[in-house]
Tab-separated table of C-alpha atoms in Angstrom:
chain	number	residue	atom	x	y	z
A	1	THR	CA	-35.557	-105.799	-50.448
A	2	ALA	CA	-36.149	-107.481	-47.101
A	3	ASN	CA	-39.601	-107.418	-45.529
A	4	PHE	CA	-39.744	-107.655	-41.757
A	5	SER	CA	-42.228	-110.073	-40.202
A	6	GLU	CA	-45.518	-108.857	-38.687
A	7	GLN	CA	-44.124	-109.626	-35.234
A	8	VAL	CA	-41.095	-107.373	-35.823
A	9	VAL	CA	-43.252	-104.603	-37.316
A	10	GLU	CA	-45.564	-104.703	-34.285
A	11	SER	CA	-42.543	-104.420	-31.964
A	12	PHE	CA	-41.322	-101.185	-33.602
A	13	PRO	CA	-41.874	-98.145	-31.349
A	14	SER	CA	-45.282	-96.656	-32.198
A	15	ASP	CA	-43.904	-93.118	-32.150
A	16	ILE	CA	-41.686	-93.693	-35.211
A	17	SER	CA	-43.245	-91.717	-38.053
A	18	THR	CA	-44.100	-93.487	-41.260
A	19	GLY	CA	-41.833	-92.595	-44.140
A	20	ILE	CA	-38.498	-93.289	-45.747
A	21	TYR	CA	-35.301	-93.543	-43.696
A	22	TYR	CA	-31.640	-94.354	-44.333
A	23	GLY	CA	-29.117	-96.350	-42.372
A	24	TRP	CA	-26.930	-99.438	-42.289
A	25	ALA	CA	-27.921	-103.096	-42.700
A	26	CYS	CA	-26.153	-106.400	-42.176
A	27	VAL	CA	-27.407	-109.841	-43.224
A	28	GLY	CA	-26.268	-112.597	-40.880
A	29	ASN	CA	-22.702	-111.887	-39.866
A	30	GLY	CA	-21.808	-110.521	-43.308
A	31	ASP	CA	-20.721	-107.135	-44.533
A	32	VAL	CA	-22.537	-103.933	-43.575
A	33	HIS	CA	-24.277	-102.122	-46.443
A	34	LYS	CA	-26.132	-98.871	-46.996
A	35	MET	CA	-29.909	-99.178	-46.909
A	36	VAL	CA	-33.140	-97.300	-47.389
A	37	LEU	CA	-35.974	-98.272	-45.032
A	38	SER	CA	-39.689	-97.805	-45.669
A	39	ILE	CA	-42.040	-97.754	-42.679
A	40	GLY	CA	-45.750	-97.479	-43.387
A	41	TRP	CA	-48.664	-98.710	-45.430
A	42	ASN	CA	-47.281	-98.312	-48.962
A	43	PRO	CA	-50.327	-96.427	-50.266
A	44	PHE	CA	-49.497	-97.191	-53.914
A	45	TYR	CA	-50.035	-100.881	-53.162
A	46	LYS	CA	-52.958	-100.175	-50.816
A	47	ASN	CA	-51.525	-102.274	-47.979
A	48	ILE	CA	-53.912	-102.903	-45.097
A	49	LYS	CA	-51.145	-103.702	-42.595
A	50	LYS	CA	-48.203	-101.536	-41.681
A	51	SER	CA	-44.935	-102.821	-43.114
A	52	VAL	CA	-41.238	-102.262	-42.627
A	53	GLU	CA	-39.083	-102.957	-45.684
A	54	ALA	CA	-35.335	-102.564	-45.994
A	55	HIS	CA	-33.840	-101.970	-49.429
A	56	ILE	CA	-30.197	-102.930	-49.034
A	57	ILE	CA	-28.017	-101.069	-51.526
A	58	HIS	CA	-26.020	-104.101	-52.595
A	59	ALA	CA	-26.404	-106.890	-55.145
A	60	PHE	CA	-26.554	-110.222	-53.294
A	61	LYS	CA	-25.748	-113.445	-55.166
A	62	ASP	CA	-28.405	-115.452	-53.304
A	63	ASP	CA	-31.644	-114.943	-51.407
A	64	PHE	CA	-31.260	-114.505	-47.672
A	65	TYR	CA	-34.566	-115.834	-46.357
A	66	GLU	CA	-34.486	-116.859	-42.677
A	67	GLU	CA	-31.236	-114.904	-42.083
A	68	THR	CA	-30.966	-112.375	-39.273
A	69	LEU	CA	-31.129	-108.809	-40.568
A	70	SER	CA	-29.591	-106.185	-38.303
A	71	ILE	CA	-30.307	-102.530	-39.057
A	72	VAL	CA	-29.390	-99.143	-37.678
A	73	ILE	CA	-31.676	-96.257	-38.684
A	74	LEU	CA	-29.733	-92.990	-38.878
A	75	GLY	CA	-31.960	-90.451	-40.564
A	76	TYR	CA	-35.236	-89.498	-42.214
A	77	ILE	CA	-35.539	-88.788	-45.944
A	78	ARG	CA	-39.229	-88.052	-46.524
A	79	SER	CA	-42.791	-88.826	-45.542
A	80	GLU	CA	-44.745	-91.718	-47.017
A	81	ARG	CA	-46.854	-90.750	-50.013
A	82	ASN	CA	-48.893	-92.185	-52.838
A	83	PHE	CA	-47.830	-92.070	-56.486
A	84	SER	CA	-49.802	-91.632	-59.684
A	85	SER	CA	-47.883	-94.396	-61.469
A	86	LEU	CA	-45.386	-97.174	-60.940
A	87	GLU	CA	-42.841	-95.092	-62.867
A	88	ALA	CA	-43.253	-92.206	-60.399
A	89	LEU	CA	-42.792	-94.624	-57.487
A	90	ILE	CA	-39.630	-96.097	-59.059
A	91	SER	CA	-38.254	-92.599	-59.671
A	92	ALA	CA	-38.857	-91.598	-56.032
A	93	VAL	CA	-37.177	-94.800	-54.802
A	94	GLN	CA	-34.129	-94.025	-56.965
A	95	GLU	CA	-33.991	-90.489	-55.497
A	96	ASP	CA	-34.272	-91.968	-51.984
A	97	ILE	CA	-31.352	-94.309	-52.720
A	98	GLU	CA	-29.189	-91.438	-53.975
A	99	GLU	CA	-30.019	-89.350	-50.886
A	100	ALA	CA	-29.206	-92.291	-48.601
A	101	LYS	CA	-25.843	-92.770	-50.329
A	102	ARG	CA	-24.999	-89.063	-49.896
A	103	GLN	CA	-25.970	-89.046	-46.223
A	104	LEU	CA	-24.233	-92.318	-45.373
A	105	ASP	CA	-20.963	-91.076	-46.899
A	106	LEU	CA	-20.820	-88.309	-44.266
A	107	PRO	CA	-18.080	-89.045	-41.675
A	108	GLU	CA	-20.504	-89.079	-38.734
A	109	HIS	CA	-22.596	-91.777	-40.440
A	110	LEU	CA	-19.741	-93.694	-42.043
A	111	LYS	CA	-18.121	-94.439	-38.677
A	112	LEU	CA	-21.286	-96.257	-37.498
A	113	LYS	CA	-20.804	-98.842	-40.250
A	114	GLU	CA	-18.065	-100.357	-38.076
A	115	ASP	CA	-20.147	-100.472	-34.877
A	116	HIS	CA	-19.805	-103.679	-32.830
A	117	PHE	CA	-23.603	-104.064	-32.998
A	118	PHE	CA	-23.182	-105.626	-36.449
A	119	HIS	CA	-20.638	-108.214	-35.326
A	120	LEU	CA	-22.132	-109.984	-32.346
A	121	PRO	CA	-20.713	-113.306	-31.138
A	122	GLU	CA	-22.389	-116.313	-32.735
A	123	GLY	CA	-25.809	-117.037	-31.254
A	124	LYS	CA	-26.246	-113.652	-29.567
A	125	THR	CA	-29.128	-111.364	-30.489
A	126	VAL	CA	-29.865	-107.821	-29.433
A	127	ASN	CA	-33.079	-105.847	-29.838
A	128	HIS	CA	-32.543	-102.086	-29.890
């Protein structure tokens, strides 16, 4: 899971609804992977500040602190909600991951994995 900085969270468009989304993510100039994105206050953890967290569906060998994380949000899975237990939260996250995998395997989503956005020349950054 990658947590975006407060500065990045504050720069997100305010009209994006809180909830769970799916899309593509790329760390540095590496491979593009499926991801689930949470935008909101994580009521189970009683967060005071809004957060944006990407769960990249890939097992990385090392941490990737301080790396650039590029994401493309493609769709909405569900609204943010609270859970009665950690087990219920974990179960919902697993369902979100499975839904993201199904959606991202659709041809119209799969083709975006190869978008040039993920492979910018060294030193270039783009904010979309």
